Amino acid sequence: MFRPVPVVIAFLMTLSITEIVSAREKTGLVLSGGGARGFAHVAVLEALETNEVQIDYIAGTSMGAVVGALYASGLSAAEVREKLLSVDWNSTLQDVTDRNERSFRNKSFEGRNFLGLDLGIGPESVRLPLAALRGQKLALALNELMLETATVSDFDALPIPFRAMATDLATGDAVVLGSGSLATALRASMAVPVVYSPVGIDGRLYVDGGVANNLPIDVARDMGADRVIAVDTSSLRYSTNELTSVVTVVDQLTNLLTRRNTEAQLEKLTDKDLLIEIFPEGIATAEFNKAENALALGRESLSAVPDIFSSFAVDSENYAIWNNNRLDRDEPPTLAFVEVISDAPRTSSKTIANRLTVRPGQPLDNVRLKSDLGKIYALETIDQVEVSVVERDDQVGLSLETKEKAWGPDYLDFGFTLEDSLDGRASYNLNGVIRATNINPLGGEWRTELTLGDKTRVTSELYQPIDYGSDWFATAVVGFLREDRALYEQGTLTSSYATETREFGFDAGYSLDTRGEFRIGFRQAKIKNNKLLGVESLSAKVDDSRYFARAGFDTLDALGFPTQGVRVLGEYSIYDATLGATRQYDGVTLDILYPLYHNTGTTILGQGYLGYLFETAVADVTPRYSLGGFTRLSGYSPNEISGRHAGLLSLMGYQRLNEHSIVPIDQPLFIGFSLEAGNVFQDRDDLRWDKTLSGGSLFIGADTAVGPGYLSFGRTEGGRQSVTLSVGRPFAERD
């Protein structure tokens, strides 16, 4: 039976609820920039949830944009906190690519200690990068944080509509970012001028939104907010007496950029709005190692005013409905296609596509995609990757848009090494390298290195993958080396030679991605030994042509002061008369470095080295192997003892003395020791343990911007001792 009264009542109740909802004033949340201090925003999110405050719009700048975007994307305050604290912000904002993300080939060049200047070169001039740091690690971190929103291109479609602030670098105008890739928008909002590269979006370059609008209250109002909760974590200006370090000076410059526009926005607040000012004392903009301190201070500030959100709270039932809807998430989409759109004239999209493990027909895997993005940036020619999930012809797919470095594709870098025993025997070298990248569609690279100092070396290598992104490769190498070589007998200089080596050769091999490689090839080498003084020890002319097989495996997390992983390098050489060698014999080298223990800054390393020639009866075989110098029989001067066979076992330990910081003057410092046993032998019969020398060293070290540095005191049995200063050559590396 039709009963109209209940229907009318139901209609009136629905109408009443609609009127109540529509009558509720919409609340906008505005989160300022402030660097590390921005972690205090998470305390505000926690308080909003505790007090059941429904947020309808969010606008943020820089770190405030990151916190706001995570909350707007459907995460709880606890999930926002967990995600943010899971990021190693110090490493991320320093833009130091994790060593395990670099190709094995690039790892092998680290011992040359290039500074990573990344200067672009062209026919007319040297082109500088647009900032000190490219922001690739930041881009990776933001992509990982925002992968769950990769399907969203309109920020109004997020569970809470969101806007990020940026600044147009060309005009200085504030720009509201409300569409596109959320991760890219956040990177633009965080791109501190000069420090991080500007972010290109639709043909315009954007930098940190704090420059133009650090507290975007007007943006929240334009989105539809009737009232605003504004949270300001940007610091007040320092007084003259407080400007006592580079940290406070950099912080002050940031404040000067942002404070004026912040104060202009504060004037837009009305009696209906709420301003929360949290200025965590003792936490500078760049001190991300104090993120948890900023969060704790934010909680402390809010606990002092428990009823601060009382006028913004909604009834529990409506809040629960809204919050449940906000937190509801879809399952990751199954990909129908994966495409690469390359805005990189010399980096083929096929090369990039072949590095991907994300495949059509599979659900979008955030962990796998993060690894793939790391591989793309490891090409070291890509400046920006924009990730989005797109729908096309009723199919969902993954789209990666890549942009090449604007100042490439050819690059110049410099570095230096020194090893000085402080007794007049020293090695100083200035190094330079030119890299011409992607010289053909398959990703070939032409690399030329020059060393000037106690050595003169020129090496030029053409590296060629055999297919797009292939692990198989071939190389052609040509080189010249001139060095003065001193030969000692029981610590006494017996002769000195000026040695010149000219060589060329070809290799072919297979790369195990970032972990290692195997290659075989040959070198045609001609050596001239010109005696400068002393007795005749070396032949005037030697042909050292050889075939070789070389293998390497390297998963160390660092080369200067590693804490985990392993490195194994081995080579077998056949000095073959049919190739032109003066004498026929074989040789093998093996070098192993393995961190045995690491905990709370303490690391113990083991290292083993072996060099062995299988033919010792040949009188004029050039001594192949040498020891001496820091951790290589530390009481001796560098390369003081040489011969046809060598063996060395070392145990090294070091303790980190300070916490890591992104402030350049606050570098990691270490104190350590080494225990060593080994020797160099002329005859095979001498290869016995009772013929070894023992010694060790005490050292202090630093992982500096110009490479690892060590100041050591070494002593070897028999009373030999030395003081050695070494910069740029890790103790794990041999020349």
XYZ file of C-alpha atoms in Angstrom:
735
model
C 0.000 0.000 0.000
C 1.351 3.407 -0.924
C 1.960 5.494 2.211
C 2.754 9.124 1.262
C 3.388 10.542 4.742
C 6.637 8.665 5.446
C 7.853 9.576 1.977
C 7.220 13.240 2.630
C 8.915 12.973 6.031
C 11.905 11.246 4.473
C 12.078 13.918 1.796
C 11.936 16.686 4.387
C 14.659 14.967 6.483
C 16.911 14.648 3.430
C 16.305 18.263 2.533
C 17.103 19.292 6.107
C 20.410 17.355 6.116
C 21.340 18.851 2.734
C 20.630 22.336 4.020
C 22.714 21.670 7.148
C 25.636 20.346 5.084
C 25.460 23.193 2.615
C 25.099 25.663 5.467
C 28.273 24.353 7.139
C 31.088 26.747 6.484
C 33.880 25.162 4.443
C 37.281 25.026 6.134
C 40.578 25.514 4.331
C 43.915 24.372 5.757
C 46.944 26.474 4.788
C 50.442 25.105 5.523
C 53.514 27.293 5.139
C 56.996 26.452 4.011
C 59.761 26.244 6.558
C 62.028 23.356 5.614
C 62.687 21.011 8.526
C 60.411 23.096 10.741
C 57.562 22.037 8.457
C 57.409 18.659 10.206
C 55.493 20.520 12.916
C 52.577 20.534 10.435
C 52.091 16.835 11.171
C 51.300 17.728 14.795
C 48.534 19.977 13.488
C 47.085 17.113 11.412
C 47.090 14.900 14.503
C 45.259 17.586 16.492
C 42.717 18.087 13.696
C 41.860 14.380 13.772
C 41.664 14.305 17.565
C 39.260 17.259 17.546
C 37.246 15.913 14.551
C 37.839 18.906 12.292
C 36.732 18.334 8.720
C 39.056 19.919 6.168
C 37.530 20.818 2.797
C 40.526 22.397 1.021
C 44.312 22.393 1.490
C 46.867 24.829 0.097
C 50.545 24.566 0.918
C 54.035 25.742 0.079
C 57.286 23.768 0.024
C 57.359 21.326 2.982
C 53.851 22.477 3.859
C 52.795 21.413 0.369
C 54.323 17.947 0.871
C 52.563 17.431 4.212
C 49.307 18.822 2.826
C 49.431 16.725 -0.339
C 49.902 13.511 1.621
C 46.916 14.309 3.833
C 44.834 15.434 0.846
C 45.624 12.179 -0.977
C 43.789 10.113 1.639
C 46.340 9.326 4.321
C 45.754 9.623 8.033
C 47.988 11.849 10.148
C 49.782 8.740 11.439
C 50.418 7.531 7.877
C 51.684 10.973 6.872
C 54.086 10.923 9.818
C 55.285 7.402 8.982
C 55.890 8.196 5.318
C 57.745 11.433 6.004
C 59.975 9.949 8.682
C 60.805 6.964 6.456
C 62.605 9.290 4.022
C 66.311 9.924 4.584
C 65.933 13.667 4.065
C 69.602 14.477 4.626
C 70.665 12.194 1.787
C 67.673 13.159 -0.349
C 68.238 16.900 -0.136
C 71.990 16.564 -0.653
C 71.112 14.912 -3.971
C 73.723 12.203 -3.430
C 72.725 9.263 -5.596
C 72.872 6.053 -3.601
C 75.924 4.142 -4.706
C 73.884 0.977 -5.199
C 71.822 2.834 -7.814
C 74.859 3.701 -9.956
C 76.080 1.505 -12.773
C 79.124 -0.635 -12.074
C 80.970 1.224 -14.833
C 80.428 4.567 -13.120
C 81.424 3.092 -9.764
C 84.742 2.050 -11.309
C 85.600 5.708 -11.980
C 85.140 6.800 -8.352
C 88.777 6.253 -7.453
C 89.689 9.150 -9.788
C 87.806 11.352 -7.320
C 85.944 13.605 -9.709
C 83.995 16.296 -7.908
C 80.667 15.858 -9.692
C 80.620 19.416 -11.068
C 78.585 18.261 -14.074
C 79.569 21.237 -16.253
C 78.006 21.201 -19.710
C 80.340 21.911 -22.617
C 79.583 22.910 -26.181
C 81.371 24.297 -29.198
C 81.091 27.865 -27.908
C 81.244 27.789 -24.104
C 80.981 25.934 -20.836
C 77.372 25.743 -19.656
C 76.637 25.683 -15.954
C 73.767 23.741 -14.379
C 70.824 25.870 -13.297
C 71.532 25.130 -9.631
C 74.055 23.511 -7.327
C 71.933 20.342 -7.064
C 69.706 18.714 -9.668
C 67.140 17.461 -7.163
C 67.007 13.928 -8.575
C 66.960 12.284 -5.163
C 64.197 14.678 -4.130
C 62.266 13.797 -7.278
C 62.646 10.086 -6.520
C 61.480 10.570 -2.937
C 58.456 12.622 -3.965
C 57.510 10.146 -6.679
C 57.626 7.377 -4.093
C 55.538 9.375 -1.605
C 52.932 10.239 -4.240
C 52.749 7.035 -6.304
C 49.304 6.254 -4.899
C 48.050 9.472 -6.490
C 49.661 8.864 -9.882
C 46.189 8.348 -11.392
C 45.190 11.894 -10.426
C 45.860 14.735 -12.852
C 43.298 17.168 -11.432
C 44.073 18.015 -7.808
C 40.361 18.681 -7.200
C 39.845 14.935 -7.682
C 41.881 14.128 -4.561
C 39.906 13.180 -1.420
C 40.573 16.767 -0.321
C 41.068 19.354 -3.114
C 44.648 20.590 -3.008
C 46.894 23.349 -4.356
C 50.675 23.757 -4.268
C 52.449 27.084 -4.584
C 55.402 27.746 -6.875
C 57.164 30.822 -8.246
C 57.658 31.594 -11.940
C 61.411 32.048 -12.245
C 61.062 34.374 -15.242
C 58.545 36.804 -13.705
C 58.708 36.214 -9.943
C 54.916 35.753 -9.871
C 53.213 33.305 -7.540
C 51.792 30.331 -9.442
C 49.035 28.042 -8.180
C 49.575 24.429 -9.272
C 46.334 22.462 -9.347
C 46.808 19.855 -12.064
C 49.366 17.576 -13.672
C 51.747 15.331 -11.768
C 51.414 15.873 -8.028
C 55.018 14.799 -7.405
C 56.287 17.279 -10.025
C 54.193 20.068 -8.503
C 55.684 19.367 -5.080
C 59.201 19.292 -6.458
C 58.572 22.721 -8.019
C 57.199 24.017 -4.727
C 60.385 22.847 -2.935
C 62.967 23.949 -5.541
C 64.947 26.473 -3.480
C 66.522 28.897 -5.995
C 70.211 28.281 -6.808
C 70.242 25.216 -4.525
C 67.911 22.979 -6.592
C 67.266 23.011 -10.322
C 64.096 24.802 -11.424
C 61.313 22.466 -12.506
C 60.012 22.762 -16.040
C 56.221 22.536 -16.461
C 54.494 23.455 -19.735
C 57.472 25.453 -20.963
C 57.915 27.526 -17.791
C 60.515 27.198 -15.037
C 59.319 27.120 -11.442
C 61.116 27.463 -8.112
C 60.149 27.400 -4.437
C 56.707 28.869 -3.823
C 57.928 30.530 -0.639
C 59.657 33.183 -2.743
C 56.261 34.579 -3.833
C 53.642 33.172 -1.431
C 54.800 31.217 1.581
C 51.420 31.109 3.361
C 48.752 30.948 0.601
C 45.681 32.058 2.538
C 44.236 33.782 -0.546
C 44.519 30.537 -2.519
C 42.449 28.616 0.044
C 39.775 31.311 -0.133
C 39.740 31.160 -3.929
C 39.213 27.391 -3.670
C 35.996 28.026 -1.721
C 37.046 28.157 1.935
C 34.772 30.262 4.137
C 37.253 30.152 6.971
C 40.887 29.246 7.212
C 43.225 27.453 9.583
C 46.653 28.902 8.727
C 49.779 27.233 10.122
C 52.990 29.234 9.924
C 56.263 27.434 10.681
C 58.535 29.878 8.870
C 60.983 31.395 11.315
C 61.140 34.973 12.496
C 64.236 36.924 11.504
C 67.445 36.522 13.482
C 68.956 39.476 15.295
C 72.503 40.597 14.552
C 73.817 38.825 17.646
C 72.160 35.562 16.567
C 73.883 35.458 13.155
C 76.800 33.353 14.346
C 77.254 30.592 11.742
C 76.653 29.639 8.143
C 73.526 27.809 9.329
C 71.934 30.946 10.736
C 73.044 33.048 7.745
C 71.452 30.639 5.243
C 68.358 30.486 7.417
C 68.197 34.262 7.560
C 68.372 34.548 3.769
C 65.466 32.116 3.515
C 63.513 34.153 6.039
C 64.145 37.390 4.149
C 62.802 35.785 0.972
C 59.605 34.584 2.590
C 58.704 36.728 5.567
C 57.439 39.797 3.708
C 54.896 37.899 1.604
C 53.908 35.863 4.676
C 53.053 39.037 6.571
C 51.022 40.268 3.586
C 48.984 37.069 3.682
C 48.462 37.309 7.449
C 46.661 40.606 6.868
C 43.969 38.660 4.965
C 42.871 36.755 8.094
C 39.509 37.577 9.663
C 37.892 36.900 13.035
C 36.523 33.595 11.701
C 39.996 32.309 10.871
C 42.604 30.647 13.058
C 46.328 31.356 12.957
C 48.719 28.798 14.459
C 52.325 29.938 14.697
C 54.893 27.254 15.516
C 58.490 28.437 15.488
C 60.592 25.467 16.689
C 63.619 27.056 18.323
C 67.019 25.648 17.507
C 65.874 24.029 14.238
C 67.157 25.654 11.063
C 65.523 25.277 7.663
C 68.081 22.715 6.488
C 68.357 20.622 9.662
C 66.235 17.688 8.579
C 68.042 15.464 11.063
C 65.905 17.298 13.660
C 62.561 16.461 12.010
C 61.272 14.512 14.987
C 62.253 17.400 17.275
C 60.151 19.765 15.150
C 57.205 17.371 15.392
C 57.570 17.127 19.174
C 57.732 20.918 19.538
C 54.618 21.207 17.374
C 52.749 18.835 19.669
C 53.969 20.749 22.689
C 52.768 24.062 21.265
C 49.284 22.703 20.508
C 48.906 20.990 23.865
C 49.187 24.400 25.525
C 45.852 25.457 23.941
C 43.614 22.338 24.102
C 40.403 24.077 22.913
C 41.972 25.812 19.941
C 39.886 23.876 17.362
C 36.561 23.860 19.248
C 34.820 26.232 16.837
C 35.893 24.156 13.816
C 34.758 20.721 15.042
C 31.789 18.947 13.416
C 29.549 16.312 14.977
C 31.133 12.888 15.358
C 28.773 11.051 13.000
C 29.327 13.371 10.063
C 33.078 13.462 10.733
C 33.262 9.662 10.751
C 31.421 9.448 7.406
C 33.701 12.075 5.838
C 36.896 10.584 7.238
C 36.023 7.023 6.179
C 35.308 8.221 2.656
C 38.577 10.162 2.616
C 40.637 7.176 3.722
C 38.979 4.723 1.315
C 41.497 3.744 -1.387
C 41.235 1.927 -4.668
C 43.332 -1.125 -5.492
C 46.393 -0.419 -7.704
C 45.294 -0.468 -11.358
C 46.355 -3.242 -13.717
C 48.402 -1.679 -16.489
C 47.293 -2.195 -20.061
C 50.323 -0.358 -21.452
C 53.573 1.300 -20.379
C 54.871 4.197 -22.463
C 57.921 6.446 -22.393
C 57.627 9.960 -23.788
C 61.121 11.367 -24.178
C 61.881 15.054 -24.400
C 65.533 14.073 -24.641
C 67.017 14.492 -28.120
C 70.030 12.257 -27.444
C 68.539 9.770 -24.975
C 66.432 7.248 -26.848
C 63.044 6.368 -25.359
C 63.892 2.744 -26.232
C 66.939 2.901 -23.980
C 64.769 4.139 -21.126
C 61.982 1.643 -21.814
C 64.444 -1.256 -21.730
C 65.435 -0.311 -18.168
C 61.868 -0.758 -16.905
C 60.707 -3.858 -15.059
C 57.130 -2.565 -14.732
C 55.214 -4.471 -17.390
C 51.759 -4.321 -19.017
C 49.349 -6.892 -17.634
C 50.618 -6.419 -14.067
C 49.224 -4.295 -11.222
C 51.125 -1.063 -10.673
C 53.922 -2.011 -8.258
C 55.197 1.043 -6.395
C 58.343 -0.684 -5.140
C 59.310 -1.861 -8.615
C 58.510 1.526 -10.149
C 60.721 3.268 -7.601
C 63.599 0.969 -8.559
C 62.977 1.670 -12.251
C 63.050 5.421 -11.694
C 66.379 5.028 -9.916
C 67.752 3.191 -12.969
C 66.587 5.984 -15.269
C 68.268 8.668 -13.188
C 71.379 6.466 -13.016
C 71.814 7.114 -16.752
C 73.057 10.522 -15.521
C 71.640 12.292 -18.575
C 68.018 12.654 -17.408
C 67.034 15.679 -15.324
C 63.336 15.033 -14.714
C 60.885 12.112 -14.910
C 57.166 12.815 -14.642
C 55.092 9.767 -13.709
C 51.372 9.528 -14.375
C 48.717 6.859 -14.747
C 46.571 7.694 -17.755
C 43.348 6.333 -19.193
C 43.123 5.902 -22.945
C 40.496 4.016 -24.949
C 39.039 2.603 -21.707
C 42.463 1.236 -20.767
C 44.696 2.316 -17.882
C 48.426 2.607 -18.446
C 51.609 4.085 -17.046
C 53.219 7.088 -18.730
C 56.768 8.261 -18.023
C 57.770 11.623 -19.483
C 61.510 12.243 -19.350
C 63.475 15.439 -19.844
C 67.177 15.597 -20.571
C 69.589 17.903 -18.783
C 69.328 21.296 -20.449
C 73.067 21.956 -20.092
C 74.193 18.639 -21.654
C 74.680 16.286 -23.356
C 78.473 16.663 -23.064
C 80.025 17.230 -19.644
C 83.242 18.349 -17.999
C 84.442 17.488 -14.496
C 87.568 17.870 -12.371
C 89.164 16.215 -9.389
C 92.467 15.710 -7.645
C 94.335 13.167 -5.549
C 97.323 13.469 -3.299
C 99.296 11.069 -1.181
C 102.134 12.630 0.795
C 104.294 10.720 3.252
C 105.544 14.091 4.610
C 109.167 13.018 4.096
C 109.656 14.444 0.612
C 108.030 11.573 -1.274
C 104.615 12.571 -2.529
C 102.129 12.086 -5.338
C 99.948 14.997 -6.495
C 97.631 14.783 -9.473
C 94.961 16.981 -11.033
C 92.351 15.040 -12.994
C 89.908 16.114 -15.673
C 87.321 14.254 -17.716
C 85.143 15.036 -20.720
C 82.104 12.826 -21.319
C 80.190 12.931 -24.580
C 76.996 11.052 -23.771
C 74.499 9.387 -26.100
C 76.656 9.940 -29.156
C 74.397 7.540 -31.054
C 70.825 6.232 -30.564
C 72.051 3.122 -28.723
C 73.529 5.219 -25.924
C 77.243 5.170 -26.754
C 79.605 7.310 -24.661
C 83.002 8.763 -25.446
C 85.007 9.418 -22.269
C 88.408 11.110 -22.202
C 90.431 11.541 -19.003
C 93.518 13.678 -18.432
C 95.818 13.528 -15.394
C 98.562 16.078 -14.737
C 101.017 16.015 -11.852
C 103.643 13.491 -10.921
C 101.943 11.452 -13.637
C 100.832 12.511 -17.091
C 98.039 10.310 -18.331
C 95.587 10.552 -21.213
C 92.994 7.829 -21.685
C 90.155 7.856 -24.171
C 87.448 5.204 -24.216
C 84.520 4.621 -26.546
C 81.824 2.645 -24.740
C 79.081 1.162 -26.893
C 76.024 -0.894 -25.812
C 75.151 -3.327 -28.569
C 71.413 -2.524 -28.383
C 68.996 -0.074 -26.740
C 69.596 -0.350 -23.001
C 71.492 -3.610 -23.521
C 73.731 -5.113 -20.833
C 76.112 -6.334 -23.542
C 78.739 -3.792 -24.565
C 81.994 -3.240 -26.432
C 84.744 -0.696 -25.797
C 87.756 0.699 -27.624
C 90.550 2.259 -25.557
C 93.667 4.278 -26.340
C 95.997 5.696 -23.705
C 99.310 7.295 -22.828
C 101.064 7.336 -19.435
C 104.273 9.023 -18.359
C 105.497 8.699 -14.779
C 108.674 8.764 -12.767
C 109.277 5.431 -11.111
C 111.513 4.940 -8.100
C 112.858 1.494 -7.197
C 114.001 0.689 -3.667
C 116.052 -2.049 -2.045
C 115.457 -2.450 1.705
C 114.303 1.144 1.991
C 117.216 2.571 -0.065
C 116.616 4.181 -3.447
C 118.558 2.159 -6.040
C 117.326 3.627 -9.325
C 114.852 6.024 -10.866
C 113.213 5.806 -14.286
C 111.038 7.985 -16.484
C 108.573 5.468 -17.908
C 106.315 6.005 -20.914
C 103.514 3.619 -21.851
C 101.436 3.753 -25.024
C 98.568 1.335 -25.441
C 95.344 0.608 -27.245
C 92.854 -2.217 -27.100
C 89.346 -3.547 -27.391
C 87.001 -5.175 -24.859
C 83.632 -6.858 -24.938
C 81.569 -7.679 -21.898
C 78.332 -8.023 -20.008
C 77.071 -5.744 -17.260
C 75.284 -7.063 -14.186
C 73.410 -3.791 -13.929
C 74.602 -1.915 -10.820
C 76.343 -4.896 -9.220
C 79.161 -5.917 -11.501
C 80.445 -6.802 -14.932
C 82.548 -9.288 -16.838
C 84.729 -8.390 -19.811
C 87.405 -9.902 -22.009
C 89.760 -8.089 -24.348
C 93.316 -7.251 -25.230
C 95.783 -4.404 -24.787
C 98.658 -3.683 -27.124
C 101.191 -1.851 -24.918
C 104.670 -0.439 -25.597
C 106.807 0.699 -22.634
C 109.967 2.815 -22.664
C 112.056 2.978 -19.493
C 114.542 5.869 -19.459
C 116.964 5.619 -16.535
C 117.407 8.859 -14.632
C 119.829 7.638 -11.974
C 121.088 4.514 -10.215
C 121.723 0.984 -11.367
C 120.174 -0.738 -14.363
C 116.980 -2.378 -13.107
C 114.546 -2.280 -16.032
C 114.786 -3.057 -19.735
C 114.880 0.029 -21.967
C 111.970 -1.241 -24.088
C 109.252 -3.711 -23.164
C 106.205 -4.890 -25.081
C 103.516 -5.611 -22.490
C 100.757 -6.673 -24.859
C 98.273 -9.072 -23.311
C 94.895 -10.734 -23.418
C 92.804 -10.518 -20.273
C 89.581 -11.555 -18.605
C 88.301 -9.228 -15.896
C 85.405 -9.572 -13.494
C 84.070 -7.238 -10.848
C 81.305 -7.241 -8.272
C 80.645 -4.166 -6.153
C 77.742 -3.562 -3.767
C 79.535 -1.321 -1.256
C 77.404 1.546 0.001
C 80.411 3.888 -0.127
C 84.018 3.722 -1.246
C 85.610 6.117 1.257
C 84.080 4.703 4.463
C 81.875 1.722 3.536
C 79.586 0.092 6.085
C 77.986 -2.732 4.093
C 78.200 -4.653 0.826
C 81.243 -6.259 -0.773
C 83.687 -5.504 -3.568
C 85.558 -8.181 -5.473
C 87.832 -7.315 -8.419
C 89.787 -9.942 -10.299
C 91.784 -10.143 -13.523
C 93.649 -12.894 -15.344
C 96.173 -11.704 -17.955
C 98.123 -13.590 -20.619
C 101.192 -11.687 -21.803
C 101.346 -13.324 -25.216
C 104.296 -13.282 -27.622
C 101.931 -13.809 -30.556
C 100.341 -10.479 -29.647
C 103.783 -8.868 -29.468
C 104.725 -9.296 -25.795
C 108.453 -9.373 -25.038
C 108.009 -12.454 -22.867
C 105.292 -15.081 -22.523
C 103.802 -15.444 -19.041
C 100.518 -15.192 -17.137
C 99.430 -13.109 -14.165
C 96.470 -12.800 -11.849
C 95.259 -10.126 -9.424
C 92.498 -10.361 -6.848
C 91.238 -7.617 -4.545
C 88.474 -8.132 -1.959
C 86.968 -5.597 0.442
C 84.259 -6.674 2.871
C 82.702 -4.852 5.859
C 82.644 -7.524 8.547
C 80.691 -5.569 11.142
C 78.737 -2.319 11.427
C 76.705 -0.972 14.319
C 76.030 2.525 15.712
C 78.792 4.175 13.731
C 81.413 1.472 14.285
C 82.664 -0.450 11.239
C 85.192 -3.281 10.894
C 86.533 -4.030 7.397
C 88.530 -6.895 6.000
C 90.603 -6.563 2.838
C 92.700 -9.030 0.897
C 94.965 -8.380 -2.081
C 96.940 -10.804 -4.237
C 99.143 -10.202 -7.263
C 100.900 -13.214 -8.805
C 102.942 -13.926 -11.933
C 103.075 -17.553 -13.010
C 106.549 -17.262 -14.588
C 109.341 -15.998 -12.351
C 112.373 -17.322 -14.255
C 112.245 -14.559 -16.872
C 114.889 -12.030 -15.890
C 113.452 -8.879 -17.457
C 109.843 -9.182 -16.430
C 108.790 -5.716 -15.213
C 107.814 -5.641 -11.513
C 104.024 -5.656 -11.573
C 102.920 -5.076 -8.037
C 103.795 -2.645 -5.296
C 102.902 -1.965 -1.682
C 103.517 0.899 0.698
C 101.435 3.809 1.877
C 98.327 4.112 3.994
C 96.754 0.660 4.697
C 99.142 -0.924 2.151
C 101.951 -1.556 4.692
C 101.558 1.828 6.316
C 105.107 2.265 7.623
C 106.443 2.436 4.067
C 106.111 5.301 1.625
C 103.582 4.906 -1.221
C 104.627 2.161 -3.671
C 108.030 1.849 -2.013
C 108.376 -1.928 -2.388
C 107.640 -3.630 -5.711
C 108.080 -7.006 -7.306
C 106.580 -9.905 -9.246
C 104.312 -11.188 -6.488
C 102.422 -9.397 -3.735
C 100.058 -10.334 -0.985
C 98.325 -8.274 1.695
C 95.741 -8.906 4.403
C 94.293 -5.932 6.273
C 91.835 -5.444 9.094
C 90.533 -1.890 9.392
C 88.127 -0.298 11.830
C 86.697 3.174 12.257
C 84.211 4.979 14.462
C 82.087 7.846 13.270
C 82.475 10.877 15.536
C 79.567 13.110 14.479
C 76.047 13.048 13.083
C 75.605 13.626 9.378
C 74.210 16.961 8.238
C 73.533 18.601 4.889
C 75.525 21.641 6.016
C 78.713 21.529 3.888
C 81.112 22.350 6.747
C 79.707 19.630 8.964
C 81.264 16.611 7.262
C 81.341 13.067 8.657
C 84.451 12.568 10.776
C 86.057 9.248 11.714
C 88.821 7.861 13.886
C 90.240 4.464 13.057
C 93.022 1.920 12.872
C 94.442 -0.680 10.500
C 96.341 -3.910 11.078
C 98.249 -5.213 8.049
C 100.336 -8.204 7.060
C 101.905 -8.677 3.643
C 104.927 -8.277 1.418
C 106.202 -8.135 -2.135
C 108.260 -11.082 -3.400
C 110.603 -11.537 -6.356
C 110.629 -15.334 -6.357
C 107.810 -17.811 -6.067
C 109.679 -19.751 -3.389
C 109.543 -16.715 -1.085
C 105.739 -16.794 -0.903
C 105.548 -17.902 2.723
C 103.832 -16.494 5.798
C 107.118 -16.205 7.679
C 108.328 -13.827 4.970
C 105.528 -11.329 5.513
C 105.841 -7.948 7.191
C 103.345 -6.769 9.778
C 102.301 -3.264 10.641
C 99.410 -0.936 11.134
C 98.246 2.614 11.487
C 96.090 4.999 13.468
C 94.196 7.606 11.490
C 91.587 10.311 11.477
C 89.460 10.687 8.370
C 86.720 12.774 6.820
C 84.328 12.195 3.955
C 84.729 15.630 2.383
C 83.334 17.368 -0.686
C 86.647 16.669 -2.471
C 86.690 12.984 -1.590
C 87.787 10.908 1.402
C 90.738 12.270 3.333
C 93.005 10.519 5.846
C 95.821 11.642 8.126
C 97.583 8.556 9.424
C 100.540 7.470 11.510
C 101.868 4.102 10.328
C 104.464 1.721 11.634
C 105.807 -1.542 10.228
C 107.996 -4.141 11.954
C 111.656 -3.283 11.827
C 110.965 0.262 12.967
C 109.802 1.704 9.643
C 107.244 4.420 10.275
C 105.555 7.210 8.359
C 103.029 9.991 8.606
C 100.798 10.097 5.520
C 98.266 12.615 4.280
C 95.961 11.155 1.646
C 93.097 12.999 -0.090
C 90.932 11.739 -2.884
C 92.108 8.144 -3.010
C 89.996 5.779 -0.874
C 91.984 3.189 1.046
C 89.959 0.619 -0.874
C 91.362 1.875 -4.185
C 94.640 1.040 -5.909
C 96.349 2.965 -8.672
